[in-house]
Coordinates of C-alpha atoms in Angstrom, one line a residue:
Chain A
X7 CA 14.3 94.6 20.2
X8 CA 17.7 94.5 20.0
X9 CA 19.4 91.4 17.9
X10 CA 22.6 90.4 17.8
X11 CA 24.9 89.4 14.9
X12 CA 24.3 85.8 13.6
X13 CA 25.6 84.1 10.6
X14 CA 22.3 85.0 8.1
X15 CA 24.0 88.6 8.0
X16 CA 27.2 87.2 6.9
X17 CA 25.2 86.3 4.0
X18 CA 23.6 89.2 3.9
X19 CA 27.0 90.7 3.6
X20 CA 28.3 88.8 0.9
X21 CA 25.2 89.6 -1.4
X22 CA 25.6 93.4 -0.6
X23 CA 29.0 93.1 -1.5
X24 CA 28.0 91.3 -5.0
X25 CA 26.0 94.6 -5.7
X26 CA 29.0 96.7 -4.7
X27 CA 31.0 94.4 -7.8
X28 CA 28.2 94.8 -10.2
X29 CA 27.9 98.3 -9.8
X30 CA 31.9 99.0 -9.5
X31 CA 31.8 96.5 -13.1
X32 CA 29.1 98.4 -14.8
X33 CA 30.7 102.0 -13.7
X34 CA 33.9 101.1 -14.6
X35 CA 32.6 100.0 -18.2
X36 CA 30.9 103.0 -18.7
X37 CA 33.3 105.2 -17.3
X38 CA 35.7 103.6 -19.6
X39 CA 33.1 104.8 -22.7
X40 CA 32.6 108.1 -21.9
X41 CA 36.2 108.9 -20.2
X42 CA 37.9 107.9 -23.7
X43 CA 35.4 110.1 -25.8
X44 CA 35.8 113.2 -23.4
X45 CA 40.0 112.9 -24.0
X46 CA 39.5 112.2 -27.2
X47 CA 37.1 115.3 -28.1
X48 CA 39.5 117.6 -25.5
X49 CA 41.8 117.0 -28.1
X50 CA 40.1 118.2 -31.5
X51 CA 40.5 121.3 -33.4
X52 CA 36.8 122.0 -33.0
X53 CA 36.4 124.8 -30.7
X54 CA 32.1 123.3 -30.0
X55 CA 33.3 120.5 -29.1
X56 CA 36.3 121.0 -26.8
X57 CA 34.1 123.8 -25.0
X58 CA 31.6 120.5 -24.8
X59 CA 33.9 118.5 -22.7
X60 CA 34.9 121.3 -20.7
X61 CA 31.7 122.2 -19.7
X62 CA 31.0 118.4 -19.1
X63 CA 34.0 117.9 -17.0
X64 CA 33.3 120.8 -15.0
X65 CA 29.3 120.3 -14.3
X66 CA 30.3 116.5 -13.1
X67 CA 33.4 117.2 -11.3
X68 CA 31.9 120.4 -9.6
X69 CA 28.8 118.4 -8.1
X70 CA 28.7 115.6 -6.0
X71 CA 28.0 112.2 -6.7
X72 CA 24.9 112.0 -4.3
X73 CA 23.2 114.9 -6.0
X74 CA 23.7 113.2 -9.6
X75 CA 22.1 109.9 -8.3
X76 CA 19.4 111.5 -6.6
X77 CA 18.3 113.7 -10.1
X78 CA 18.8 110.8 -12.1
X79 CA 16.7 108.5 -10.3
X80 CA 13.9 110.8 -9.4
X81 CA 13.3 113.0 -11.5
X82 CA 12.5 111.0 -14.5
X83 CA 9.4 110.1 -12.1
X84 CA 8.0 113.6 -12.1
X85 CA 7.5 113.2 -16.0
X86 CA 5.7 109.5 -15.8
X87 CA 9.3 107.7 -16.5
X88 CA 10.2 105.2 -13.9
X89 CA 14.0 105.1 -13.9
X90 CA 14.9 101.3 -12.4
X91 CA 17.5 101.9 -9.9
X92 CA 19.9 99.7 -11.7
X93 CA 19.5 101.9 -15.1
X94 CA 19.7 105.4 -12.3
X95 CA 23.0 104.1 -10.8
X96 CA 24.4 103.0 -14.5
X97 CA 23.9 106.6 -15.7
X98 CA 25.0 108.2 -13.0
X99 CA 27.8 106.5 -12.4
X100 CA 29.1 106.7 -16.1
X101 CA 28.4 110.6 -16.2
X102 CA 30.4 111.4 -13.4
X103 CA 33.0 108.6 -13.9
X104 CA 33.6 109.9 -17.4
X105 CA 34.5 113.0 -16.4
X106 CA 37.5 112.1 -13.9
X107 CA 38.7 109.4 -16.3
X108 CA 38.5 111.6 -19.5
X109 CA 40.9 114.3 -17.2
X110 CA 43.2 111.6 -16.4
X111 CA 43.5 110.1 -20.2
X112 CA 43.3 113.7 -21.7
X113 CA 46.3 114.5 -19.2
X114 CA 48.0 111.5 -20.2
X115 CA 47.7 111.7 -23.7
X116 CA 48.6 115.2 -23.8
X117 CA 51.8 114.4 -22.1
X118 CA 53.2 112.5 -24.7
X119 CA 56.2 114.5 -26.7
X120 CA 54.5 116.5 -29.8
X121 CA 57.7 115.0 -31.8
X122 CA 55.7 111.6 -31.4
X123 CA 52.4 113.0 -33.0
X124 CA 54.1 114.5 -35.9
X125 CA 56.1 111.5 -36.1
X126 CA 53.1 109.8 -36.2
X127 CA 51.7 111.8 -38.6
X128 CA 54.6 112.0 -40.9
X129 CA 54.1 108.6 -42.1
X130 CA 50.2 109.1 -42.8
X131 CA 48.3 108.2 -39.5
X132 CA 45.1 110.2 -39.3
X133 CA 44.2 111.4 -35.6
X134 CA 42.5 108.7 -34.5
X135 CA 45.1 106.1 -35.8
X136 CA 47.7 108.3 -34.2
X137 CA 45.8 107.8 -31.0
X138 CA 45.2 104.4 -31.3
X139 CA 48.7 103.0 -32.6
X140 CA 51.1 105.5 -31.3
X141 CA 50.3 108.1 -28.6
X142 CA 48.1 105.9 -26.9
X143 CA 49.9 103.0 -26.0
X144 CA 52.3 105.6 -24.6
X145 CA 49.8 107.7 -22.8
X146 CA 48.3 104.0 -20.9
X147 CA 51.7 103.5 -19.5
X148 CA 51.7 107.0 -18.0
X149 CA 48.2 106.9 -17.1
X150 CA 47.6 102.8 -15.0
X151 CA 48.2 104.3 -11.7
X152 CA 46.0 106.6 -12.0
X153 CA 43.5 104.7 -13.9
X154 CA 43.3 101.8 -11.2
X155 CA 44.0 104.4 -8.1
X156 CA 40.6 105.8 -9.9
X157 CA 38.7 102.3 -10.2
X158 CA 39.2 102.0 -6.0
X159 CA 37.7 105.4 -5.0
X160 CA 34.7 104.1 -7.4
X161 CA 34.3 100.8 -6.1
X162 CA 34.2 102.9 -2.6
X163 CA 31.8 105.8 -4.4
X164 CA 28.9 102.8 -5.2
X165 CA 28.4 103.3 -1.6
X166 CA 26.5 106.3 -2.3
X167 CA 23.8 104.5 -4.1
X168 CA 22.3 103.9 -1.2
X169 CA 20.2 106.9 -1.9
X170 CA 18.9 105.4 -4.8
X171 CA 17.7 102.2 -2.6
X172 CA 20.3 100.4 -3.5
X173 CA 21.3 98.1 -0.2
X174 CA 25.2 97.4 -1.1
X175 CA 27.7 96.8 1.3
X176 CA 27.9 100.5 3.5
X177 CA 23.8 100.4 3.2
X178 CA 23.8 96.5 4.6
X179 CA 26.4 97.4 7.4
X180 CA 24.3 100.4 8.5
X181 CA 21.1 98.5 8.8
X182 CA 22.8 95.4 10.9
X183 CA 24.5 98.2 13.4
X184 CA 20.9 99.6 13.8
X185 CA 19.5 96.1 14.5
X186 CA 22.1 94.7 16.3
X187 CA 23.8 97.7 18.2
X188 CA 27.3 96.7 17.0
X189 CA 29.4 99.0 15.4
X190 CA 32.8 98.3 15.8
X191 CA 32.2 94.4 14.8
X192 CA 29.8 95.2 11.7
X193 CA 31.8 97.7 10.8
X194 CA 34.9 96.2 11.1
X195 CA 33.8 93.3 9.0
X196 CA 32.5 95.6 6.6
X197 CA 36.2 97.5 6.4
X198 CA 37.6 94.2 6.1
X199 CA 35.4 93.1 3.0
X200 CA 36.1 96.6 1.2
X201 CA 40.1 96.0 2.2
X202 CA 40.3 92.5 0.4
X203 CA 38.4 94.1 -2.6
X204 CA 40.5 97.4 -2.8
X205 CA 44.1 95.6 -2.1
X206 CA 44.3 93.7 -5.4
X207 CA 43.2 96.3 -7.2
X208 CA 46.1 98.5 -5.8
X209 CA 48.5 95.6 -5.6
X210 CA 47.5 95.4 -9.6
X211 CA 48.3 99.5 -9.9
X212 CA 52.0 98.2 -8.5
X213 CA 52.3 95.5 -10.9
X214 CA 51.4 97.6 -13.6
X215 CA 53.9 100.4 -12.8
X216 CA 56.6 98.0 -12.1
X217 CA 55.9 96.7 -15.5
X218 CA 56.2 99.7 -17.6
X219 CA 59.1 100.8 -16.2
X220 CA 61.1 99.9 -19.0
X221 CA 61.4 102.6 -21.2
X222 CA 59.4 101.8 -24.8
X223 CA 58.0 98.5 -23.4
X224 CA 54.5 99.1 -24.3
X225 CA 55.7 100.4 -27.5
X226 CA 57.4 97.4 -29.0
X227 CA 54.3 95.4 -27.5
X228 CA 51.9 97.0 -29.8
X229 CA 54.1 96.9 -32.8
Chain B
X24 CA 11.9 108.1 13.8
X25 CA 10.7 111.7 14.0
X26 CA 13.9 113.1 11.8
X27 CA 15.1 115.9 10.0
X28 CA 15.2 113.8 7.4
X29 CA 16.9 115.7 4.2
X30 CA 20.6 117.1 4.0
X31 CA 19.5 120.6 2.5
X32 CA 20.4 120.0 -1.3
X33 CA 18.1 117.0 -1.2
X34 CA 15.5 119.5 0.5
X35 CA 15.8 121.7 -2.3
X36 CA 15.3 118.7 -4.9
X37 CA 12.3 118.3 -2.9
X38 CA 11.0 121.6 -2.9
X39 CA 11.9 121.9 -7.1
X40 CA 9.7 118.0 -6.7
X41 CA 6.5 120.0 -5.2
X42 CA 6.3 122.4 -7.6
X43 CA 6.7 120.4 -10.5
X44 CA 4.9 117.3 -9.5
X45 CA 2.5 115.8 -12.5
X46 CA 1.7 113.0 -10.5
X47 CA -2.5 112.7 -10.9
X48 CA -3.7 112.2 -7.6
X49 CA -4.6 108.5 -6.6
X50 CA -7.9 107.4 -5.3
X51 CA -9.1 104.5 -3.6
X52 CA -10.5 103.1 -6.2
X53 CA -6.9 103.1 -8.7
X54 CA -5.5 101.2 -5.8
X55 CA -8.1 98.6 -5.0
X56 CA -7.9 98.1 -9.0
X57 CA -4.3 97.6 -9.2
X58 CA -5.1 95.1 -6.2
X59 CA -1.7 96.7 -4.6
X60 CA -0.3 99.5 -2.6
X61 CA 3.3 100.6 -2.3
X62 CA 4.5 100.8 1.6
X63 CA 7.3 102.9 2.5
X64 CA 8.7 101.5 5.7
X65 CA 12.4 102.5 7.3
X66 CA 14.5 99.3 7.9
X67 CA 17.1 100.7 10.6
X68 CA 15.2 102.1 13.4
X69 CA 13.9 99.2 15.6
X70 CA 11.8 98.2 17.0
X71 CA 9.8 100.3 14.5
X72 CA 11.0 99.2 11.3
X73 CA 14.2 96.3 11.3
X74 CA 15.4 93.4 9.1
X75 CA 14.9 90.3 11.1
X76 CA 17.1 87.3 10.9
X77 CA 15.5 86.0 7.8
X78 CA 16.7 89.6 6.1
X79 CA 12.9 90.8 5.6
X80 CA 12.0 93.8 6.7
X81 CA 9.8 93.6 9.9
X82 CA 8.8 95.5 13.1
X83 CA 5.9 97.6 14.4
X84 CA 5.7 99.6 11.1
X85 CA 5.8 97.3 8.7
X86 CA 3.1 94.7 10.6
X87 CA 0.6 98.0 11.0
X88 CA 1.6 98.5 7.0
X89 CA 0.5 94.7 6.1
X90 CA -2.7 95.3 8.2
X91 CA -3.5 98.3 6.5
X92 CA -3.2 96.8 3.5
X93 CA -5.4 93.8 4.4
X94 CA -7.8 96.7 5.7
X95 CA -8.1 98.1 2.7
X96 CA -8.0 94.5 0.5
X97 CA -5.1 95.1 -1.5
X98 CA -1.4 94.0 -1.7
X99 CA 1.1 95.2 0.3
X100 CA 4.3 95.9 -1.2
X101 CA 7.2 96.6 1.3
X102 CA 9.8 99.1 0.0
X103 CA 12.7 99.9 2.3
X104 CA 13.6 103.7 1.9
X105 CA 15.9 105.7 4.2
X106 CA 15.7 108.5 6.4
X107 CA 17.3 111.0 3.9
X108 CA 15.2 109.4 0.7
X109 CA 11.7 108.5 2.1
X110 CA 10.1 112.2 1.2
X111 CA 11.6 112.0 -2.2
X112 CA 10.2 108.4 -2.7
X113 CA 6.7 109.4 -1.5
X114 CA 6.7 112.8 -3.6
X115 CA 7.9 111.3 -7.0
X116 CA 5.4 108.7 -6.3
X117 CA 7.9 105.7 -5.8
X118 CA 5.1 104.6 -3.1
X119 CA 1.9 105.5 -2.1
X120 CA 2.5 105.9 1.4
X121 CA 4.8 106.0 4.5
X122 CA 4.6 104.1 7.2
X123 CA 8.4 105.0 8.1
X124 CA 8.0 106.2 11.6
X125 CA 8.1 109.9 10.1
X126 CA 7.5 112.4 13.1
X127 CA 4.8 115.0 12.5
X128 CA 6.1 118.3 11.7
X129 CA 4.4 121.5 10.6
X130 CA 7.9 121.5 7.9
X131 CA 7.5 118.5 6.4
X132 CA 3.7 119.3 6.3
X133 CA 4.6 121.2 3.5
X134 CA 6.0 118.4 1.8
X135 CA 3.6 115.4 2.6
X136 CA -0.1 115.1 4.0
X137 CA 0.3 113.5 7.4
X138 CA -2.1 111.5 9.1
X139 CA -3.7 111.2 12.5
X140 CA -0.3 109.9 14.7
X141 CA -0.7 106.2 15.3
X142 CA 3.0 106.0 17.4
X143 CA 5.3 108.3 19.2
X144 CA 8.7 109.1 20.8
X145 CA 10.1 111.7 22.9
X146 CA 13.4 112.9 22.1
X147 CA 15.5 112.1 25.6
X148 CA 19.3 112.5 27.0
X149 CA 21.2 110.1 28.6
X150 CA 24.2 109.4 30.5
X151 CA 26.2 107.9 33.3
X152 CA 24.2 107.7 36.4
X153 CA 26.6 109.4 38.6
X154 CA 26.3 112.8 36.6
X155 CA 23.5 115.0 38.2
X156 CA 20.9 116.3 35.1
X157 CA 17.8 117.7 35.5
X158 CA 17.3 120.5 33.6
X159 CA 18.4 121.8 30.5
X160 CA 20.6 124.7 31.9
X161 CA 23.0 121.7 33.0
X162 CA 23.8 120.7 29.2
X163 CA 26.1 123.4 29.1
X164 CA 29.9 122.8 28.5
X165 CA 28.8 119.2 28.1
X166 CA 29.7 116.7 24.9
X167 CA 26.6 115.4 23.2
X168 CA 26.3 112.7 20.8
X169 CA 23.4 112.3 18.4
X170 CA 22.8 110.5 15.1
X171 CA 22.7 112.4 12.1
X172 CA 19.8 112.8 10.8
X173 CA 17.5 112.1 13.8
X174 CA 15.3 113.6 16.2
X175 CA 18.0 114.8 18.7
X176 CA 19.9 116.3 15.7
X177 CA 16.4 118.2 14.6
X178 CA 16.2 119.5 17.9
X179 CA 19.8 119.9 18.8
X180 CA 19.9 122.2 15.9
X181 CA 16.7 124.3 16.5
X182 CA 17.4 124.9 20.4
X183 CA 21.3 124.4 20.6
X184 CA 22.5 124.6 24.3
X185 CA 24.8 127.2 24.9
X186 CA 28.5 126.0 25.4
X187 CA 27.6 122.6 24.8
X188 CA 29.2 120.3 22.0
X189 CA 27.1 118.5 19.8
X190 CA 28.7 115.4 18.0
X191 CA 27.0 114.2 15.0
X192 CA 27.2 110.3 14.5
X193 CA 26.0 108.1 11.4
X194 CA 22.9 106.1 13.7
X195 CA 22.1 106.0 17.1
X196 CA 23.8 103.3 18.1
X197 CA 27.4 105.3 17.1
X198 CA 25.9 107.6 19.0
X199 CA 25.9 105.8 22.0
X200 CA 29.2 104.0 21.4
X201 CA 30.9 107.0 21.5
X202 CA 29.3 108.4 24.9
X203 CA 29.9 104.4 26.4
X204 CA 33.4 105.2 25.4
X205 CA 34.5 108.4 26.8
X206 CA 33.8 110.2 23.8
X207 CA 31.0 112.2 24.6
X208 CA 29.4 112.8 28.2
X209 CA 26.1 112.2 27.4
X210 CA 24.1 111.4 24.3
X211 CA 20.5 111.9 23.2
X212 CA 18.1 109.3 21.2
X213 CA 14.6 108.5 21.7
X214 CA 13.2 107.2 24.6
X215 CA 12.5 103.9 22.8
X216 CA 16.4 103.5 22.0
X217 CA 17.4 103.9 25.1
X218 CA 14.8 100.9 26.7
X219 CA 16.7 98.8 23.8
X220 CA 19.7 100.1 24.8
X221 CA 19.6 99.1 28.2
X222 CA 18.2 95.2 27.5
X223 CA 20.8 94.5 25.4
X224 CA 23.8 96.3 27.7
X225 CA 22.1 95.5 31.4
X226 CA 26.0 96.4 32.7
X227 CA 26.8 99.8 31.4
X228 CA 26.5 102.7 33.0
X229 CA 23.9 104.8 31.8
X230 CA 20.5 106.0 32.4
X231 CA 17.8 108.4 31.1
X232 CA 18.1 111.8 32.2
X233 CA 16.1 114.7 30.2
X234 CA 12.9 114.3 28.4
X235 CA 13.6 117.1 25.8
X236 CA 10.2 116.9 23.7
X237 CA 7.8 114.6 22.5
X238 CA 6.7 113.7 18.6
X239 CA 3.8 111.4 17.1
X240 CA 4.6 109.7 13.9
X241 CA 2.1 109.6 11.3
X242 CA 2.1 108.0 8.3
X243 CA 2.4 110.1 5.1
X244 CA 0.7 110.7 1.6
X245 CA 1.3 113.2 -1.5
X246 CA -0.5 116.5 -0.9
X247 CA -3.4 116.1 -3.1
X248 CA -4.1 112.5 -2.1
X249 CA -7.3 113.0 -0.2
X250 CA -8.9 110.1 -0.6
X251 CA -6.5 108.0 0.8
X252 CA -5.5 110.5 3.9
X253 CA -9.1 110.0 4.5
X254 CA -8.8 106.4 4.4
X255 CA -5.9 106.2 6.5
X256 CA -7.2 108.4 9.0
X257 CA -10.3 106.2 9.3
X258 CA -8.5 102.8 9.7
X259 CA -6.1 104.1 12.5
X260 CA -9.3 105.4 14.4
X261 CA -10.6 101.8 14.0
X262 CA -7.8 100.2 15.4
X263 CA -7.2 102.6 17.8
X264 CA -10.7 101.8 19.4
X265 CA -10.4 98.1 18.9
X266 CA -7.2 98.0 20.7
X267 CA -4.9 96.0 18.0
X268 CA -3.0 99.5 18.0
X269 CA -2.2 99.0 21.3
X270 CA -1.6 95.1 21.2
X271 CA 1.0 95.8 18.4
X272 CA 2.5 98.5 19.7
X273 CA 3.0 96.3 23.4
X274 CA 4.6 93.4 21.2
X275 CA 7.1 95.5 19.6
X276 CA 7.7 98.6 22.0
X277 CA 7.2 97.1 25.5
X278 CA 5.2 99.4 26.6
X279 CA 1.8 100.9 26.4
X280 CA 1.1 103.4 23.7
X281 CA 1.3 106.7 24.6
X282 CA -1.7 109.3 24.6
X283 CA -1.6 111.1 21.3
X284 CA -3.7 114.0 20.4
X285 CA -5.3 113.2 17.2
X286 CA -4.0 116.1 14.3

């Protein structure tokens, strides 16, 4: 019953590796949402809401990935809501997301010289405006390594929705080596596809850096 | 494939499932009425359950799943779940039933109401056929590759043999990669694996050694589905006596189904 590899699981390949993009996209995106909202509330006077964050940070950094899929998508059952896997891996991914990116831009915008923010200030910015015009520019300069070194391990993380039924590119590779009893080609393939993904991402992350290098760059480009 | 099936947070999740479950119980007659039934089947254990070239799921499971569901007059709906997600899929009622090659254990029975077995396995070891192994004392001191997750690795971890080294691989056929390679001296799979095993690589050196144990798959339902256990139980009798059973399990398996005491 053995099979061996033909070209309809190339195919099969190249869809899985469309639901790896659309999930990376959509995690990314959401990510994005709740990451600038947890370093911008790590930031406030309120005490509340700064022990929020924490305690957000620390429940979806401190548990893995798999576990927060699996609740997501099945619990909701137990109480007559079916969760799509789509919407499961959407929320997931944005909860736990959130929390590494909000460190990273909370770190980043915390690095910035306090002689900016009163700067800032002096001349009547409220927070937020100092954020946005001022500190912020600043702080995404620091931060685009980390940001896009961020966006690879989550493009490699979607693999993990596999749980949730999703048949992405780890899922579709592990189903052909059970079929067709080849690992080192399917998987090699497989590494190959994830490679040409990841490299522009990290070759971007380069460009980036090299780009900022000059000292107030970013700066003038806002002004 | 007669697993240990759950890494042991996801057994937890399933416990907490259990003993919150609101689920109301189905019955024939919410099935015939929705005109469709929700199959379970594993897609990565062939011949059992596989994706065939058109990428469909297929294989002995999933043809006895469309017959049951023809049986019964309803829909089939095929939904590929996983070795570590097919318990959680049954219990928060994702399908109505397994048909996913699940091996019948007095463990799992306290997660899911099996049914009379309608297939089994036995968990074997094999190896090169120059290396003398006939009983268990001989595993000793010996490299073992398994797949995670499978019936070798359920044993393996009940009854470990002293001094031996058990290497856990993702699937069976890593499994046996890494013993073709030098990796490990022997590895251990189901009897079933290593027939496909040795079609497909007529030239390598290996053979089966050690029958271990044996395990009948059943098929699975929640724990207060009755009706339906009942109903399952009565259509594998029926095509255990008319032979299709049999017929089916020739086509995919290549060999005659084994005796299986009925549970």
């Amino acid at each position: 019953m053995i099979r061996s590899l033909d070209v309809a699981d190339i195919y099969f390949f190249i869809r899985a590796t469309g639901w790896t993009l659309v999930l990376t996209a959509i995690a990314f995106a959401g990510a994005a949402v709740a990451g600038a909202i947890v370093a911008i509330v790590s930031l406030t006077r309120s005490r509340i809401l700064r022990f929020v964050a924490w305690a957000y940070v620390l429940v979806f950094q401190g548990t893995p990935l798999l576990l927060q899929l699996f609740i997501v998508f099945f619990m909701p059952n137990l109480i007559g809501i079916t969760m799509s896997p789509l919407g499961a891996a959407t929320i997931a991914l944005t909860l736990n997301g959130g929390a590494f990116l909000g460190e990273i831009w909370r770190g980043g915008l915390q690095a910035i010289h306090k002689g900016q923010w009163e700067a800032a200030g002096s001349i009547g910015l409220s927070k937020l405006q100092q954020i946005r015009w001022v500190i912020g520019p600043q702080a995404a300069k620091l931060t685009a390594p980390a940001t896009v070194g961020f966006l690879v391990q989550l493009l490699k993380a979607t693999s993990l929705t596999a749980i949730i039924g999703f048949t992405e590119l780890t899922r579709a590779g592990q189903i052909v080596v059970n079929s067709t009893f080849e690992p080192f080609r399917v998987f090699g393939i497989i590494g190959i596809i994830y490679f040409f993904l990841c490299y522009p991402l990290s070759f971007l992350s380069r460009k980036l850096e090299a780009r900022n290098n000059t000292p107030f760059g970013s700066i003038r480009a806002t002004m | 494939m007669n697993a240990r099936p759950l890494s042991k947070f996801a057994f937890a999740v399933c416990l907490l499932f259990a003993m919150i479950s609101s689920l109301s119980a189905q019955t024939i007659s919410s099935l015939v009425s929705a005109n469709k039934i929700k199959i379970g089947v594993l897609v990565d254990f062939p011949p059992f359950g596989l994706m065939n070239r058109n990428q469909e799921p297929d294989g002995f499971d999933i043809e006895l799943a469309k017959m049951m569901a023809a049986a019964l007059g309803v829909q089939p709906e095929i939904i590929p779940v996983s070795n570590a997600n097919r318990i959680p899929y049954l219990q928060s009622g994702r399908i109505d039933v397994l048909v996913a090659s699940l091996g019948i254990t007095p463990e799992r029975a306290k997660q899911v109401m099996f049914t009379t077995p309608y297939a089994g396995t036995a968990v074997v070891v094999a190896g090169p056929k120059s290396r003398a192994l006939t009983s268990l004392d001989q595993l000793a001191n010996l490299r073992i590759a398994i797949g995670r997750g499978s019936a070798s690795d359920a044993y393996f971890t009940r009854l470990p043999p002293k001094g031996a080294t058990i290497l856990k691989f993702d699937g069976e056929a890593s499994a046996f990669q890494a013993a073709n390679s030098g990796q490990a001296d022997v590895f251990s799979t189901s009897n079933i694996t290593v027939a496909s095993l040795r079609e497909a690589n007529p030239n390598a050196d290996f053979e089966q050694k050690l029958e271990l144990s044996t395990q009948g798959n059943g098929m699975a339902v929640r724990l207060d589905a009755f009706e339906l256990h009942q109903w399952l139980n009565t259509f594998i009798y029926s095509v255990k006596i008319n032979g299709q059973l049999n017929a089916l399990y020739e086509k995919w398996v290549k060999s005659p189904l084994p005796v299986l005491p009925n549970l």
